[in-house]
CSV table of C-alpha atoms and ligand atoms in Angstrom, one decimal:
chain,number,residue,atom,x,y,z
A,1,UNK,CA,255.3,210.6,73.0
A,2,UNK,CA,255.3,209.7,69.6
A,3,UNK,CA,255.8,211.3,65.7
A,4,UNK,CA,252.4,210.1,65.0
A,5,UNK,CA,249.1,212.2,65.4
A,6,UNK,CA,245.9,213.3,64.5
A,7,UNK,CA,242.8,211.7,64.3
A,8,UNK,CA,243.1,208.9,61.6
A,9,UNK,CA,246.3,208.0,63.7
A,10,UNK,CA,244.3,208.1,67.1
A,11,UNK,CA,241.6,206.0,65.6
A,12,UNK,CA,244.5,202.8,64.4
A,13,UNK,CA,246.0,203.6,67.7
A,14,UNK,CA,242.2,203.3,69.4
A,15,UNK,CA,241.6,200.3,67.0
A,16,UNK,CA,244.8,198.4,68.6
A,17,UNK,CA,244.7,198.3,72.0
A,18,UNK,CA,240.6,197.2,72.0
A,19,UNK,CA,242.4,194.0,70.4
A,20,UNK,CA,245.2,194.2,72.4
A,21,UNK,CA,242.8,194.0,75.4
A,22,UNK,CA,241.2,191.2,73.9
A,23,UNK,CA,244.2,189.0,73.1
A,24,UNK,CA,245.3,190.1,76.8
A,25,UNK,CA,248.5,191.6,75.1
A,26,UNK,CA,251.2,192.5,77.8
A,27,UNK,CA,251.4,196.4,77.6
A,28,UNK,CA,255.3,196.3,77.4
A,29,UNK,CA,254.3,194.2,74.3
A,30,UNK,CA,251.7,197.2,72.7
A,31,UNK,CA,254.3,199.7,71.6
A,32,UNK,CA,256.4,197.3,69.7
A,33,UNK,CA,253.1,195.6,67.8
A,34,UNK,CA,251.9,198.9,67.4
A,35,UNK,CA,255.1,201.9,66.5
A,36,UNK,CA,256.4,201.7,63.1
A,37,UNK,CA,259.8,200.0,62.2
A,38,UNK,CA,260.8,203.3,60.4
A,39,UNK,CA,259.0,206.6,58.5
A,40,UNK,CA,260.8,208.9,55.8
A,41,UNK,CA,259.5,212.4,55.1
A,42,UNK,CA,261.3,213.4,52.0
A,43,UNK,CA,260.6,217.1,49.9
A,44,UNK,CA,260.0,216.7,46.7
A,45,UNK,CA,260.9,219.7,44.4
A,46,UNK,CA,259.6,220.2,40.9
A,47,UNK,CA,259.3,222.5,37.9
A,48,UNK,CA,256.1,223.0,37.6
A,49,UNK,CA,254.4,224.5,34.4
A,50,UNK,CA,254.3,228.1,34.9
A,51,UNK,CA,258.1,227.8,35.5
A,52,UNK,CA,257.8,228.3,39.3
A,53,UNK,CA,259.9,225.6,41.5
A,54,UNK,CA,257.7,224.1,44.0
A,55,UNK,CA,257.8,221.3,46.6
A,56,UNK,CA,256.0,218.7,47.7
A,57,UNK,CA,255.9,216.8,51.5
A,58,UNK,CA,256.0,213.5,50.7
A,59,UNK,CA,255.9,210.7,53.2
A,60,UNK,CA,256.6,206.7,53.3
A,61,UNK,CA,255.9,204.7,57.0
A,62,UNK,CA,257.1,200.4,57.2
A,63,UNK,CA,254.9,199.8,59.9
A,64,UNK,CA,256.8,195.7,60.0
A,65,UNK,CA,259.2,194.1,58.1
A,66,UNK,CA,258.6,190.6,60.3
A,67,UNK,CA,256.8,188.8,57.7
A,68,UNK,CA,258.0,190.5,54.2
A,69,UNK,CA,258.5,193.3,52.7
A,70,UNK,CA,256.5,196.4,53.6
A,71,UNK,CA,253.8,196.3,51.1
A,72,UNK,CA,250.9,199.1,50.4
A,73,UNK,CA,249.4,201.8,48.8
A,74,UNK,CA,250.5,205.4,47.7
A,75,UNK,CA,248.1,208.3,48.5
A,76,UNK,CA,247.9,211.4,46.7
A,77,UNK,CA,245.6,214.0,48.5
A,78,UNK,CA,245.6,217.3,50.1
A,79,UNK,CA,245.3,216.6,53.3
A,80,UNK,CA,247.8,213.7,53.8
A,81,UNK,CA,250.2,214.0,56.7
A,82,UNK,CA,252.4,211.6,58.6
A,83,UNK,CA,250.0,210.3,60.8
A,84,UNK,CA,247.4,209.6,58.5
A,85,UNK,CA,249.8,207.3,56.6
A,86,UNK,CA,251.1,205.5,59.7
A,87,UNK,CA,247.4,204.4,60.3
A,88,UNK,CA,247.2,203.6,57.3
A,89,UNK,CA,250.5,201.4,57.4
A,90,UNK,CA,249.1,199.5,60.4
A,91,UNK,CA,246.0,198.7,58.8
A,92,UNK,CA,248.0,197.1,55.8
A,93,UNK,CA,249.8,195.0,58.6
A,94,UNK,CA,246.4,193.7,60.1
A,95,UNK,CA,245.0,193.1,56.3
A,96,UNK,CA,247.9,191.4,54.9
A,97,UNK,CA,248.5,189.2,57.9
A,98,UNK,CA,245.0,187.9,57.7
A,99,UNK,CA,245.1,187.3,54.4
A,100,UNK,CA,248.1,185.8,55.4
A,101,UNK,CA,250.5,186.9,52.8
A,102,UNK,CA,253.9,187.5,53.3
A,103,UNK,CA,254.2,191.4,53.5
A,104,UNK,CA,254.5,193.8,56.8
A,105,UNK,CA,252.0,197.0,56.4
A,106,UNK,CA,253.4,200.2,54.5
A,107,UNK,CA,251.8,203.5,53.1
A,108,UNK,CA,253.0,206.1,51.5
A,109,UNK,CA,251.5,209.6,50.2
A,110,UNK,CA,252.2,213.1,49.4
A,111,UNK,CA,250.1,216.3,50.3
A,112,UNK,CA,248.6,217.6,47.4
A,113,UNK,CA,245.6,217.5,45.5
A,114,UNK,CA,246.4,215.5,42.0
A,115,UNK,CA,243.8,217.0,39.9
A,116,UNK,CA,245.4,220.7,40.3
A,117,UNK,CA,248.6,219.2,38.3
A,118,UNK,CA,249.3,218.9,34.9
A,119,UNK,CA,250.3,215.5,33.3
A,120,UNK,CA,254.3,216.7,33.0
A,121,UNK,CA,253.8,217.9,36.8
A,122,UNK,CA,252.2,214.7,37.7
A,123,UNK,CA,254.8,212.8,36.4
A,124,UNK,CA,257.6,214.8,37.6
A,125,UNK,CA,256.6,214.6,41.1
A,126,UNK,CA,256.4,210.8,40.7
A,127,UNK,CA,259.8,210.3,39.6
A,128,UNK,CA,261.0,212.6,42.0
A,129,UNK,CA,258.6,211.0,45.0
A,130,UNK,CA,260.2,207.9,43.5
A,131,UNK,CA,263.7,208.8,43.5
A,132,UNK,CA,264.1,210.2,47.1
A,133,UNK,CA,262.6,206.6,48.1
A,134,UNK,CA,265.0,204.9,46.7
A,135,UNK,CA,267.4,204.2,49.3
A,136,UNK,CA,264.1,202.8,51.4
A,137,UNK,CA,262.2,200.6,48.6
A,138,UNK,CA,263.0,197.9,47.0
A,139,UNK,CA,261.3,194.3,46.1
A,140,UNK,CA,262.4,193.0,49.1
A,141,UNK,CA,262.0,195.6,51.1
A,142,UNK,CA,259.1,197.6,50.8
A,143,UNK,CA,256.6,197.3,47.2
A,144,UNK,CA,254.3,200.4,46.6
A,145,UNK,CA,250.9,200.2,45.1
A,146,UNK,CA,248.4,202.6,44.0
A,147,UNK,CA,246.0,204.2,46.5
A,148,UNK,CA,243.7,207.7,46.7
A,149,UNK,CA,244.8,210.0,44.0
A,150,UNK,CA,247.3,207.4,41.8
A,151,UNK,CA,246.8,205.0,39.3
A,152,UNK,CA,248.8,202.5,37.3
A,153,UNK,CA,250.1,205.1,35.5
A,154,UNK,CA,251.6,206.2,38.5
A,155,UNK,CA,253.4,203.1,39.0
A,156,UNK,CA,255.3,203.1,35.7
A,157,UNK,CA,256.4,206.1,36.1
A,158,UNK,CA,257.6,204.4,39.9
A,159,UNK,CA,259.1,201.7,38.3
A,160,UNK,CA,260.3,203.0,35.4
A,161,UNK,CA,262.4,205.7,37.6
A,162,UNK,CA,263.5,202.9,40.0
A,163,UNK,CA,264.3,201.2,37.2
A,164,UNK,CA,266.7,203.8,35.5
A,165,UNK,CA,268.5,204.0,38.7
A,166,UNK,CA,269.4,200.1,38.7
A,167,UNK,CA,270.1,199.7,34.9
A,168,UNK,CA,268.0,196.9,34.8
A,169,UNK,CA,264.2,196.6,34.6
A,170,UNK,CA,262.9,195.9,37.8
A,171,UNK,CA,259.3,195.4,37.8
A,172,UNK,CA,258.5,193.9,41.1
A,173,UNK,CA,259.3,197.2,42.9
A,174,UNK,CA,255.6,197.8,42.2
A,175,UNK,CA,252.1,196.1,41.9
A,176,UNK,CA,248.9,197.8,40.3
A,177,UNK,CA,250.9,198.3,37.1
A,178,UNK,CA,249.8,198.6,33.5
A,179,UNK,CA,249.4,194.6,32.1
A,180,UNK,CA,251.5,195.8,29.4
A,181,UNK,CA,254.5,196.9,31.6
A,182,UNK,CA,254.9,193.5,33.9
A,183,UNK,CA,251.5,194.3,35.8
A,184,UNK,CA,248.7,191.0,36.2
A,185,UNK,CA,245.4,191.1,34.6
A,186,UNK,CA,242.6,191.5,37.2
A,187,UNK,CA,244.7,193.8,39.6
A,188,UNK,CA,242.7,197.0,38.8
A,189,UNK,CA,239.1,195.8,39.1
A,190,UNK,CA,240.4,193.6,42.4
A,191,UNK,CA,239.0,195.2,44.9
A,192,UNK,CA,236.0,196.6,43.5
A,193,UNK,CA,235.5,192.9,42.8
A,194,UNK,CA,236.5,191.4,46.7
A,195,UNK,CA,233.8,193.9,47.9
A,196,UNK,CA,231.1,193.0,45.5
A,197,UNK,CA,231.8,189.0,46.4
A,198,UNK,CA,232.3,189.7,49.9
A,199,UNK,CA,228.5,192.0,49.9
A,200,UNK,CA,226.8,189.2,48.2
A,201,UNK,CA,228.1,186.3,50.6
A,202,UNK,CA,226.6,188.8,53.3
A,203,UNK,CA,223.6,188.8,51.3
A,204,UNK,CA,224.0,184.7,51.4
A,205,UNK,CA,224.7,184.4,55.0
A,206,UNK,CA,222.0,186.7,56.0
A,207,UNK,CA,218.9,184.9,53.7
A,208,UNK,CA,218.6,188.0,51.3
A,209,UNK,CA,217.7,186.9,47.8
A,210,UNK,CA,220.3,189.1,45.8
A,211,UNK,CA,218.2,190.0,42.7
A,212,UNK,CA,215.6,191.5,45.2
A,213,UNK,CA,218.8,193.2,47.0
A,214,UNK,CA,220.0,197.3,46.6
A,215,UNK,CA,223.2,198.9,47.3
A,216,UNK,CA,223.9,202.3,48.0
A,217,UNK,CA,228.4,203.0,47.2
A,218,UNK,CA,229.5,206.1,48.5
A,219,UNK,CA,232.8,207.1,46.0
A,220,UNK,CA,233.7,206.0,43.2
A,221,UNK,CA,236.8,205.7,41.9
A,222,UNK,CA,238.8,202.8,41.1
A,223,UNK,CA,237.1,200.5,44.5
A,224,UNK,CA,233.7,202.0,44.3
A,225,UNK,CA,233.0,201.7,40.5
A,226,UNK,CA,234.2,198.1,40.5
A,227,UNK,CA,232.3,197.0,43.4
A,228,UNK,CA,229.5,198.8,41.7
A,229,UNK,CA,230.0,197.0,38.3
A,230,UNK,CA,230.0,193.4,40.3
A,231,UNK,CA,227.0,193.7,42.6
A,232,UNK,CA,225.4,195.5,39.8
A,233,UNK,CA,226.5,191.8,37.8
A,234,UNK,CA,224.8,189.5,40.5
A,235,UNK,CA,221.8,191.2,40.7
A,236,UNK,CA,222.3,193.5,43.2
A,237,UNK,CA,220.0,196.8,42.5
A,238,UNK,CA,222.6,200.3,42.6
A,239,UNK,CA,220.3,202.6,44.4
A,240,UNK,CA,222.6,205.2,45.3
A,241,UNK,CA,225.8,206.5,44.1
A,242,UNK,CA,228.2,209.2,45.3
A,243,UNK,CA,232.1,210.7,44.3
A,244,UNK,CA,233.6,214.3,45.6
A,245,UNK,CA,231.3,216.1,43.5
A,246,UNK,CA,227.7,214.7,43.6
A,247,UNK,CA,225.4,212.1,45.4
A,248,UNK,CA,222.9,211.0,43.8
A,249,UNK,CA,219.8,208.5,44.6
A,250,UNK,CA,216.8,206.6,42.8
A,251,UNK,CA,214.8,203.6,44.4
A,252,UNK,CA,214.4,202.1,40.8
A,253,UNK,CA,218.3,201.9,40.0
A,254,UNK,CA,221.3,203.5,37.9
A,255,UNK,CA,222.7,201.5,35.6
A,256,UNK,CA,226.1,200.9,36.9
A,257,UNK,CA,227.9,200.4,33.5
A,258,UNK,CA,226.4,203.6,31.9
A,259,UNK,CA,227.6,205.5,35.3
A,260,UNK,CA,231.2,204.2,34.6
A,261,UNK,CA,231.6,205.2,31.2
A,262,UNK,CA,231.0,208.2,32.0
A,263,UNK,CA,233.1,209.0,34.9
A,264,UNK,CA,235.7,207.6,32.5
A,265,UNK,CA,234.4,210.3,29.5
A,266,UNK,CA,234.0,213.1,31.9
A,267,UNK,CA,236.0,212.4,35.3
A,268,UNK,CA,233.7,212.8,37.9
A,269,UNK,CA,230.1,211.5,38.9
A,270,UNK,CA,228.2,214.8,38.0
A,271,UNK,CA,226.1,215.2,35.3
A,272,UNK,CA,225.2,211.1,35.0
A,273,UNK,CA,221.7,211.8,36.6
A,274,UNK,CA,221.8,215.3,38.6
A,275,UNK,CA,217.9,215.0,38.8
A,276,UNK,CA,218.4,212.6,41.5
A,277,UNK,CA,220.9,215.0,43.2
A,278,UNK,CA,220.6,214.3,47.1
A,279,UNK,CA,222.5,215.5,50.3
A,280,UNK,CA,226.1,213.2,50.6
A,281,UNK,CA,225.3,212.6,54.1
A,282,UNK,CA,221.6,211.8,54.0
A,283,UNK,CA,222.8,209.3,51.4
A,284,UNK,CA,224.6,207.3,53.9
A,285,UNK,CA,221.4,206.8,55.8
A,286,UNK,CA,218.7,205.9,52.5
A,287,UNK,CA,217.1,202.5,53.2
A,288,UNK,CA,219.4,199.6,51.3
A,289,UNK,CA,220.3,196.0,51.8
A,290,UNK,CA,224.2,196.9,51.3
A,291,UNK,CA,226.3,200.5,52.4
A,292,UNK,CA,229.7,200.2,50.8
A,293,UNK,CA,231.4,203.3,51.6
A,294,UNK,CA,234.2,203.4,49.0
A,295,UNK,CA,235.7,207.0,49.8
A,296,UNK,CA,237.8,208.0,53.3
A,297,UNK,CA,238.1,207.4,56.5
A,298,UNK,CA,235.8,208.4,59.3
A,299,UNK,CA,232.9,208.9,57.2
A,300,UNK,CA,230.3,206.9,59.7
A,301,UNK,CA,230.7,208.6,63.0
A,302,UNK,CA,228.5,208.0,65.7
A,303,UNK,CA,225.7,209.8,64.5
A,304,UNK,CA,225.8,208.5,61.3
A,305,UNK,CA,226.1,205.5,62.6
A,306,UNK,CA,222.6,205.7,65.2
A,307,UNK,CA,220.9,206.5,61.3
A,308,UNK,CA,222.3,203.5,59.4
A,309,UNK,CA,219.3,201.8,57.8
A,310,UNK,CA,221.2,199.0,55.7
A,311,UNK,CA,221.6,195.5,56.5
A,312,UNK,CA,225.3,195.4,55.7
A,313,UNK,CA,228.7,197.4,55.9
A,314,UNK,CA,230.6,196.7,53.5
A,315,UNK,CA,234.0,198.7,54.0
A,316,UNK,CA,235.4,199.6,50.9
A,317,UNK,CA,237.5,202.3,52.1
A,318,UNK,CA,240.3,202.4,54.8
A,319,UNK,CA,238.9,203.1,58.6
A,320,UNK,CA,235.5,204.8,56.8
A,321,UNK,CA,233.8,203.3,60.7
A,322,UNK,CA,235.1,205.3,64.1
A,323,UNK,CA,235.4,203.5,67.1
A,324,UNK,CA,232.6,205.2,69.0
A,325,UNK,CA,230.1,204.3,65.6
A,326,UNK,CA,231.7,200.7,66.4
A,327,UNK,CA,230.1,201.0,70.1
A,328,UNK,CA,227.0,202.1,68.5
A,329,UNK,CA,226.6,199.5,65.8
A,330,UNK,CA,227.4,197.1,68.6
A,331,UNK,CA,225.0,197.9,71.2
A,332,UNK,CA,222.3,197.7,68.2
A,333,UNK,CA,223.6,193.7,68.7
A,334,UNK,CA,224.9,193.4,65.6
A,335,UNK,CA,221.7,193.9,63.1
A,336,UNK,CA,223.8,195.7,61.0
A,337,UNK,CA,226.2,193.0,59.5
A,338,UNK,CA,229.8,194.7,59.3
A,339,UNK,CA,232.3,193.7,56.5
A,340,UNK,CA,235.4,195.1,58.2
A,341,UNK,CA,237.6,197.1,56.1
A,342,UNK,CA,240.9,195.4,56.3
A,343,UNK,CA,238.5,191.9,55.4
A,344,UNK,CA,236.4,193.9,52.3
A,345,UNK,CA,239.1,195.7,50.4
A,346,UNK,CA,241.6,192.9,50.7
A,347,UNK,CA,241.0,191.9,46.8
A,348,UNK,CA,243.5,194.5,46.4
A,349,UNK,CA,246.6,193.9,47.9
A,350,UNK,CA,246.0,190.3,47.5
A,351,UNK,CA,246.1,190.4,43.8
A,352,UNK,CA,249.2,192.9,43.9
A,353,UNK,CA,250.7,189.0,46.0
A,354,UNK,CA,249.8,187.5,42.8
A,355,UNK,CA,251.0,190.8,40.8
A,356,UNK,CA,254.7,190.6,42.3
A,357,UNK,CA,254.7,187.3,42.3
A,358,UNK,CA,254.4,186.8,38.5
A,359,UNK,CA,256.9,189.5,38.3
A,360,UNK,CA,260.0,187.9,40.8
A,361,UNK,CA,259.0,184.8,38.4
A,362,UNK,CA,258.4,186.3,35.0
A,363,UNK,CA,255.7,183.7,35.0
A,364,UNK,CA,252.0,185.0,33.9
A,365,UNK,CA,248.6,184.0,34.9
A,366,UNK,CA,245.1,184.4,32.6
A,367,UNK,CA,243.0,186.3,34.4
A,368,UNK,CA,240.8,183.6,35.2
A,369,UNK,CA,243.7,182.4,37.4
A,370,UNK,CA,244.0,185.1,39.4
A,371,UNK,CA,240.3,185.7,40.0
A,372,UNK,CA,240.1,182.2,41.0
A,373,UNK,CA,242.3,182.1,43.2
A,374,UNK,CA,241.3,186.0,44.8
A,375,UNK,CA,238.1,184.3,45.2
A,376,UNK,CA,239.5,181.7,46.9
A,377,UNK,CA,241.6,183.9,49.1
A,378,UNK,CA,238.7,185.8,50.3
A,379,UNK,CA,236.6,183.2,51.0
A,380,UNK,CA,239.0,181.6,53.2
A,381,UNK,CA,239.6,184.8,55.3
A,382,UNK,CA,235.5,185.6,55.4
A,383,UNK,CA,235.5,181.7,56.3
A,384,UNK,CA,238.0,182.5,60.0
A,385,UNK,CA,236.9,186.1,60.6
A,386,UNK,CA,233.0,185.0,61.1
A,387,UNK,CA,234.1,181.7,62.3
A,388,UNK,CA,235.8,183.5,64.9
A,389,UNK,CA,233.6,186.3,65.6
A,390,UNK,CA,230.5,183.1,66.6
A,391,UNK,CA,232.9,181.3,68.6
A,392,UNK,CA,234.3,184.5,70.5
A,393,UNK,CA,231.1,186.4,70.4
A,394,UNK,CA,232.4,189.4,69.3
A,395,UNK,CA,232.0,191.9,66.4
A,396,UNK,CA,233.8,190.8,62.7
A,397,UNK,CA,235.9,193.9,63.1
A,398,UNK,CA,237.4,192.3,66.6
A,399,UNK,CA,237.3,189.1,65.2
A,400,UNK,CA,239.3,189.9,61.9
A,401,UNK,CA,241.9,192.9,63.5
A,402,UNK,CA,242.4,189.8,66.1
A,403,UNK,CA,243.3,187.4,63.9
A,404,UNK,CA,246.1,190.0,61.9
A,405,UNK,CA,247.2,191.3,65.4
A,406,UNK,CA,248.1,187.8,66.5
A,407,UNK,CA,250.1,186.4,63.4
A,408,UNK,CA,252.3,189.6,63.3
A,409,UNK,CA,252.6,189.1,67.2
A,410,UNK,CA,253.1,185.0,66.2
A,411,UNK,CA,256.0,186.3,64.3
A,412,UNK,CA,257.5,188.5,66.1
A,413,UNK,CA,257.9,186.3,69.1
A,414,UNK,CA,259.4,183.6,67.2
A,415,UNK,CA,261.8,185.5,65.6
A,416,UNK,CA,262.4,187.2,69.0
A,417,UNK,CA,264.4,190.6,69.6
A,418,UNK,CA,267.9,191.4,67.5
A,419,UNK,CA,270.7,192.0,69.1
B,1,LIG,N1,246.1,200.8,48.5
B,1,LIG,C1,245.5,199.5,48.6
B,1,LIG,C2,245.0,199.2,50.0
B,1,LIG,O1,244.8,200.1,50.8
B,1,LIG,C3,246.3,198.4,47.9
B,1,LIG,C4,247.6,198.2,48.5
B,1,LIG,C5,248.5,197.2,47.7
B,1,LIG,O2,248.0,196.7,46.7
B,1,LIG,O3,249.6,197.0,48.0
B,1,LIG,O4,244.8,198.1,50.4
């Protein structure tokens, strides 16, 4: 029996022991690998404008500590619960271990839907959310990022509450700040920009000339329009386009740029090009050299999965690919070219390393720095996960999940059980 449930929680849990059956992982072994070290459910109350008092579930799991701090996102969305962000926890622990940084997996969220709140409500839940974590967070303990439904805005308000309650500035409780409050150039266009690099060395690997190459990016908020922008930048035709309120397609192109502005002018997709309107779903299956789905989890299924017709998966999104599409993509022997999800979106949390790095050290890199060395990151994991997956002959998903799984395990059994 366990806190955790639901099916985002189910899926992780699913996700696990195929690896752990790989790696031949004892089962009294599973539960420790796999439970989190500790989750906090605080209520967050708030005057909100109409002067009504209302109050907010908001959650924070530390799936490790074994290698670092806890380090992740945090979610704002409506249907966020306490199993959702555990899976989401153990996915940061697989992604930062094979990008080998020093961090344990964390997530945090709270259930409600961002764009009902004002401004002053938005920022009086953060502090709030921010306050009751206090006695769990800190820069060596667990470092919070944005995620779904928070920005960097977000994070100042974070940091700057943390912050008040220290008497001292502490900007290393966060990453994916603003650069003029302690944050690192590059961090907000990072992962857009790992899963833009990361498609086009698929396209590489698989012989596909990139300027005759189209993508199809399904959300796009801060991961989808970046990756957008820097496929859009090598070449890379932008076919189709989707966010929570439209989906739109066009065999000759969108200008990625133009779409950006004005998602930025007008908040949401609609209204860029509603001629090319098309069902969300059927969008997923539209012919294209790259999918990047950019959105939520679960979004290719089974069935969507049977009607893929790309030549890559590029997972910009956290668990957007079940286990039983997994079975399907791999019984089509692997024609469809997977970038995992805890590979793909990596740029992130590896540019909130460099982030709170610069700030423990008050030391700041240009942004060609960090991009270099993102780069360079990413490369290196893409360069062991399909290393691994030829020698192993198995998916990059197994491949990659078994490479995190094993250094957490690595560590743990060296630093063996306290007392
Ligand atoms: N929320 C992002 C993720 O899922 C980034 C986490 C971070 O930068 O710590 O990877």
């Amino acid at each position: 029996m366990t806190l955790f449930a639901g099916p985002v929680f189910d899926m992780a849990r699913t996700q696990f022991n195929i690896i752990a059956d790989h790696l031949e992982i004892p089962s009294d072994e599973r539960d420790r690998l796999l439970l989190p070290k500790r989750a906090i459910s605080v209520s967050c109350p708030i005057h909100m404008d109409d002067g009504r008092t209302a109050v907010f579930t908001g959650y924070r799991v530390q799936h490790h500590l074994t290698l670092g701090p806890a380090k992740g996102g945090t979610r704002y969305a409506p249907n966020v619960d306490i199993g959702e962000i555990a899976a989401l926890a153990i996915w940061m622990s697989w992604k930062c271990a094979l990008a080998d940084l020093p961090y344990g997996g964390g997530k945090g969220g709270v259930t409600v839907d961002p764009r009902l709140l004002s401004p002053r409500e938005l920022e009086s839940l953060s502090r709030r959310y921010m306050q009751e974590m206090i006695p769990f967070v800190g820069p060596h303990t667990d470092v919070m990022a944005p995620d779904m439904g928070t920005n960097e805005q977000v994070m100042a308000w974070f940091m700057d509450t943390y912050s008040m309650y220290q008497g001292v500035t502490v900007t290393e409780i966060v990453t994916g700040k603003p650069v003029g409050s302690g944050g690192t150039l590059g961090r907000n266009e990072a992962t857009g920009h790992g899963v833009a690099f990361l498609a086009s060395r698929a396209l590489d690997h698989l012989g596909i000339d990139p300027l005759a190459s189209t993508a199809i990016l399904q959300g796009f908020g801060n991961v989808g329009s970046h990756a957008a922008i820097g496929l859009a930048r090598r070449g890379t035709r932008i076919v189709g386009l989707s966010d929570h309120t439209v989906a739109i397609y066009d065999r000759n192109g969108f200008d990625a740029q133009s779409a950006f502005d004005h998602v930025m002018k007008h908040r949401v997709l609609k209204g860029f090009a509603d001629q090319a309107e098309i069902d969300p779903t059927e969008l997923l299956t539209k012919p294209c050299d790259i999918l990047a789905p950019c959105a939520v989890e679960r979004v290719i299924d089974e069935e969507v999965a049977a009607a893929l017709n790309c030549r890559i998966l590029a997972e910009g999104a956290n668990g957007p690919t079940t286990p039983d599409a997994d079975l399907v993509l791999g019984n089509q022997n692997n024609a469809i070219f997977v970038i995992p999800d805890i590979l793909c979106n990596a740029g992130g949390v590896i540019v909130s390393y460099f982030e709170w790095v610069q700030s423990l050290q008050q030391y700041f890199w240009s942004k060609d720095e960090v991009m270099e060395k993102l780069e360079r990151a990413l490369d290196r994991s893409w360069r062991q996960v399909v290393d691994r997956a030829n020698r192993h002959g198995v998916s990059n998903r197994t491949a990659a999940m078994s490479i995190g799984v094993d250094r957490v395990r690595k560590a743990k059994q060296a630093r063996g059980l306290f007392p």
